[in-house]
Amino acid sequence: MGNLLNLIPKIESMHLRYGGDGSNGSIDCSHLVNKMLRDGGYDIPYEPTKDMANSKYFDKVLPDQIQAGDIALWPKQENEKGKTLNHSGVVVDPDEGTFFGSQSKGPKTEKYATRDFPVPEVFLRPKSEYFKGTPQGPSGVKPSKKPLEDIKQKLGSAAKIPSPIILD
């Protein structure tokens, strides 16, 4: 399966903006989770944090089975400061209680089981059937299914591109 944690360096320079999907350098927590999933090779459409807990794309994970790369959710959960969270992130180290998410100062690794972030209410793991095995490029756009036709179109009809050899 795709290792979502390998994608952290590509995302941590972004800034928090609610509703931001990463396309302009800003991203919110649920878009960050979705970007990491899609760039990590999962064919899972965007869902807001409030919908992920009951999504068909994930299996719920028991607290003693949490692994790095699982999704942590705080759907409408209140922290010790009395602030209601509607937050999501990716577990970095379950033994240390750390996760990567888009916080108020942008994407970074934080600890949960603190005043700001209690232990997540729900942990999820993407279902293996949605892993397509080919991580996507940095833009988050799926590679073309017709790369030769795309190249011919860009180069014009005079392009001499050899036909692929098919071995039996």
Short mmCIF file of C-alpha atoms in Angstrom, two decimals:
data_model
loop_
_atom_site.label_atom_id
_atom_site.label_comp_id
_atom_site.label_asym_id
_atom_site.label_seq_id
_atom_site.Cartn_x
_atom_site.Cartn_y
_atom_site.Cartn_z
CA MET A 1 0.00 0.00 0.00
CA GLY A 2 1.07 3.59 -0.39
CA ASN A 3 3.13 5.02 2.43
CA LEU A 4 1.34 8.27 3.17
CA LEU A 5 4.09 9.50 5.49
CA ASN A 6 6.52 9.78 2.56
CA LEU A 7 4.31 12.60 1.26
CA ILE A 8 4.74 14.88 4.30
CA PRO A 9 7.73 16.88 2.95
CA LYS A 10 5.73 17.80 -0.16
CA ILE A 11 2.82 19.18 1.89
CA GLU A 12 4.32 20.73 5.02
CA SER A 13 5.25 23.99 3.29
CA MET A 14 1.58 24.80 2.56
CA HIS A 15 -0.57 27.17 4.61
CA LEU A 16 -3.90 26.56 6.34
CA ARG A 17 -6.97 27.91 4.60
CA TYR A 18 -10.40 26.47 5.30
CA GLY A 19 -11.68 24.99 2.08
CA GLY A 20 -8.16 25.02 0.60
CA ASP A 21 -7.45 21.95 -1.52
CA GLY A 22 -3.71 22.45 -1.99
CA SER A 23 -3.97 23.80 -5.52
CA ASN A 24 -2.85 27.30 -4.52
CA GLY A 25 -0.46 26.44 -1.67
CA SER A 26 -3.20 26.45 0.97
CA ILE A 27 -4.96 23.41 2.40
CA ASP A 28 -7.35 22.47 5.19
CA CYS A 29 -7.27 19.27 7.24
CA SER A 30 -9.72 17.13 5.25
CA HIS A 31 -8.23 18.17 1.91
CA LEU A 32 -4.77 17.38 3.31
CA VAL A 33 -5.89 13.84 4.20
CA ASN A 34 -7.46 13.40 0.77
CA LYS A 35 -4.40 14.78 -1.04
CA MET A 36 -2.15 12.38 0.86
CA LEU A 37 -4.46 9.47 0.02
CA ARG A 38 -4.72 10.33 -3.67
CA ASP A 39 -1.03 11.16 -4.10
CA GLY A 40 -0.29 7.93 -2.23
CA GLY A 41 -2.11 5.86 -4.86
CA TYR A 42 -5.63 5.57 -3.42
CA ASP A 43 -8.64 6.23 -5.64
CA ILE A 44 -10.72 7.85 -2.91
CA PRO A 45 -12.72 11.01 -3.63
CA TYR A 46 -12.67 14.01 -1.30
CA GLU A 47 -14.94 13.82 1.74
CA PRO A 48 -15.14 16.36 4.57
CA THR A 49 -14.07 15.22 8.05
CA LYS A 50 -17.68 14.85 9.20
CA ASP A 51 -18.36 12.29 6.44
CA MET A 52 -15.19 10.20 6.72
CA ALA A 53 -16.25 8.30 9.87
CA ASN A 54 -19.10 6.58 8.01
CA SER A 55 -17.45 6.41 4.59
CA LYS A 56 -17.44 3.29 2.45
CA TYR A 57 -13.76 3.92 1.62
CA PHE A 58 -12.40 3.22 5.11
CA ASP A 59 -12.44 0.54 7.78
CA LYS A 60 -12.63 1.61 11.42
CA VAL A 61 -9.53 0.65 13.41
CA LEU A 62 -9.52 -0.31 17.07
CA PRO A 63 -7.23 1.83 19.25
CA ASP A 64 -4.84 -1.08 19.95
CA GLN A 65 -4.44 -1.73 16.20
CA ILE A 66 -3.56 1.80 15.04
CA GLN A 67 -0.67 2.02 12.57
CA ALA A 68 1.31 4.86 11.05
CA GLY A 69 -0.64 6.09 8.01
CA ASP A 70 -4.08 5.52 9.55
CA ILE A 71 -6.51 8.44 9.58
CA ALA A 72 -7.32 10.15 12.90
CA LEU A 73 -10.68 11.91 13.25
CA TRP A 74 -12.10 14.34 15.76
CA PRO A 75 -15.65 14.76 14.40
CA LYS A 76 -17.39 17.36 16.55
CA GLN A 77 -15.21 16.42 19.53
CA GLU A 78 -14.45 18.99 22.23
CA ASN A 79 -10.91 19.60 23.53
CA GLU A 80 -9.93 20.56 27.10
CA LYS A 81 -10.09 24.23 26.16
CA GLY A 82 -13.79 23.84 25.30
CA LYS A 83 -13.21 24.24 21.56
CA THR A 84 -15.24 21.95 19.32
CA LEU A 85 -13.01 20.20 16.84
CA ASN A 86 -14.00 18.96 13.42
CA HIS A 87 -10.53 17.79 12.50
CA SER A 88 -8.65 15.04 10.69
CA GLY A 89 -5.04 14.02 10.18
CA VAL A 90 -2.74 11.10 9.41
CA VAL A 91 -1.19 9.09 12.27
CA VAL A 92 2.61 9.41 12.26
CA ASP A 93 3.55 7.37 15.34
CA PRO A 94 0.82 5.66 17.34
CA ASP A 95 3.19 4.89 20.24
CA GLU A 96 4.10 8.56 20.62
CA GLY A 97 0.57 9.75 19.80
CA THR A 98 1.57 11.95 16.88
CA PHE A 99 -0.30 12.86 13.71
CA PHE A 100 0.26 15.06 10.67
CA GLY A 101 -2.50 17.51 9.81
CA SER A 102 -3.27 21.05 8.73
CA GLN A 103 -3.29 22.98 12.00
CA SER A 104 -3.74 26.72 12.60
CA LYS A 105 -0.09 27.33 11.66
CA GLY A 106 -0.28 25.11 8.58
CA PRO A 107 0.52 21.44 8.01
CA LYS A 108 2.72 19.96 10.73
CA THR A 109 3.11 17.06 13.11
CA GLU A 110 1.36 17.40 16.49
CA LYS A 111 0.71 15.20 19.50
CA TYR A 112 -2.75 14.05 20.41
CA ALA A 113 -3.91 13.32 23.97
CA THR A 114 -3.11 16.97 24.79
CA ARG A 115 -5.19 20.02 25.72
CA ASP A 116 -5.46 20.99 22.04
CA PHE A 117 -6.10 17.54 20.62
CA PRO A 118 -7.65 14.80 22.76
CA VAL A 119 -7.28 11.19 21.71
CA PRO A 120 -9.09 10.95 18.37
CA GLU A 121 -12.63 9.67 18.57
CA VAL A 122 -12.25 7.56 15.42
CA PHE A 123 -9.34 5.91 13.62
CA LEU A 124 -9.70 4.77 10.02
CA ARG A 125 -7.67 2.80 7.49
CA PRO A 126 -8.24 3.13 3.74
CA LYS A 127 -9.65 -0.08 2.27
CA SER A 128 -7.11 -1.95 0.15
CA GLU A 129 -9.56 -2.25 -2.75
CA TYR A 130 -9.17 1.51 -3.37
CA PHE A 131 -5.38 1.32 -3.64
CA LYS A 132 -4.49 1.49 -7.31
CA GLY A 133 -0.76 0.99 -6.81
CA THR A 134 0.48 3.97 -8.77
CA PRO A 135 1.06 7.12 -6.75
CA GLN A 136 -0.05 10.22 -8.61
CA GLY A 137 2.10 13.19 -9.47
CA PRO A 138 2.45 16.29 -7.33
CA SER A 139 -0.46 18.00 -9.02
CA GLY A 140 -2.85 15.30 -7.84
CA VAL A 141 -3.95 14.68 -11.43
CA LYS A 142 -4.22 11.07 -12.55
CA PRO A 143 -1.74 10.04 -15.24
CA SER A 144 -3.28 9.84 -18.68
CA LYS A 145 -4.57 6.44 -19.76
CA LYS A 146 -3.56 7.34 -23.33
CA PRO A 147 -0.05 8.83 -23.03
CA LEU A 148 0.98 8.12 -26.65
CA GLU A 149 -2.14 9.78 -28.04
CA ASP A 150 -1.56 12.78 -25.75
CA ILE A 151 2.03 13.14 -26.97
CA LYS A 152 0.97 12.85 -30.63
CA GLN A 153 -1.68 15.50 -30.10
CA LYS A 154 0.81 17.88 -28.45
CA LEU A 155 3.50 17.31 -31.11
CA GLY A 156 1.13 17.33 -34.07
CA SER A 157 0.35 14.74 -36.72
CA ALA A 158 3.96 14.64 -37.97
CA ALA A 159 5.19 13.10 -34.71
CA LYS A 160 6.92 9.76 -35.29
CA ILE A 161 6.30 7.73 -32.15
CA PRO A 162 7.01 4.02 -32.31
CA SER A 163 4.20 1.63 -31.52
CA PRO A 164 4.61 -0.31 -28.29
CA ILE A 165 5.87 -3.87 -28.59
CA ILE A 166 3.50 -6.40 -27.09
CA LEU A 167 5.03 -9.65 -25.87
CA ASP A 168 2.95 -12.77 -25.44
#
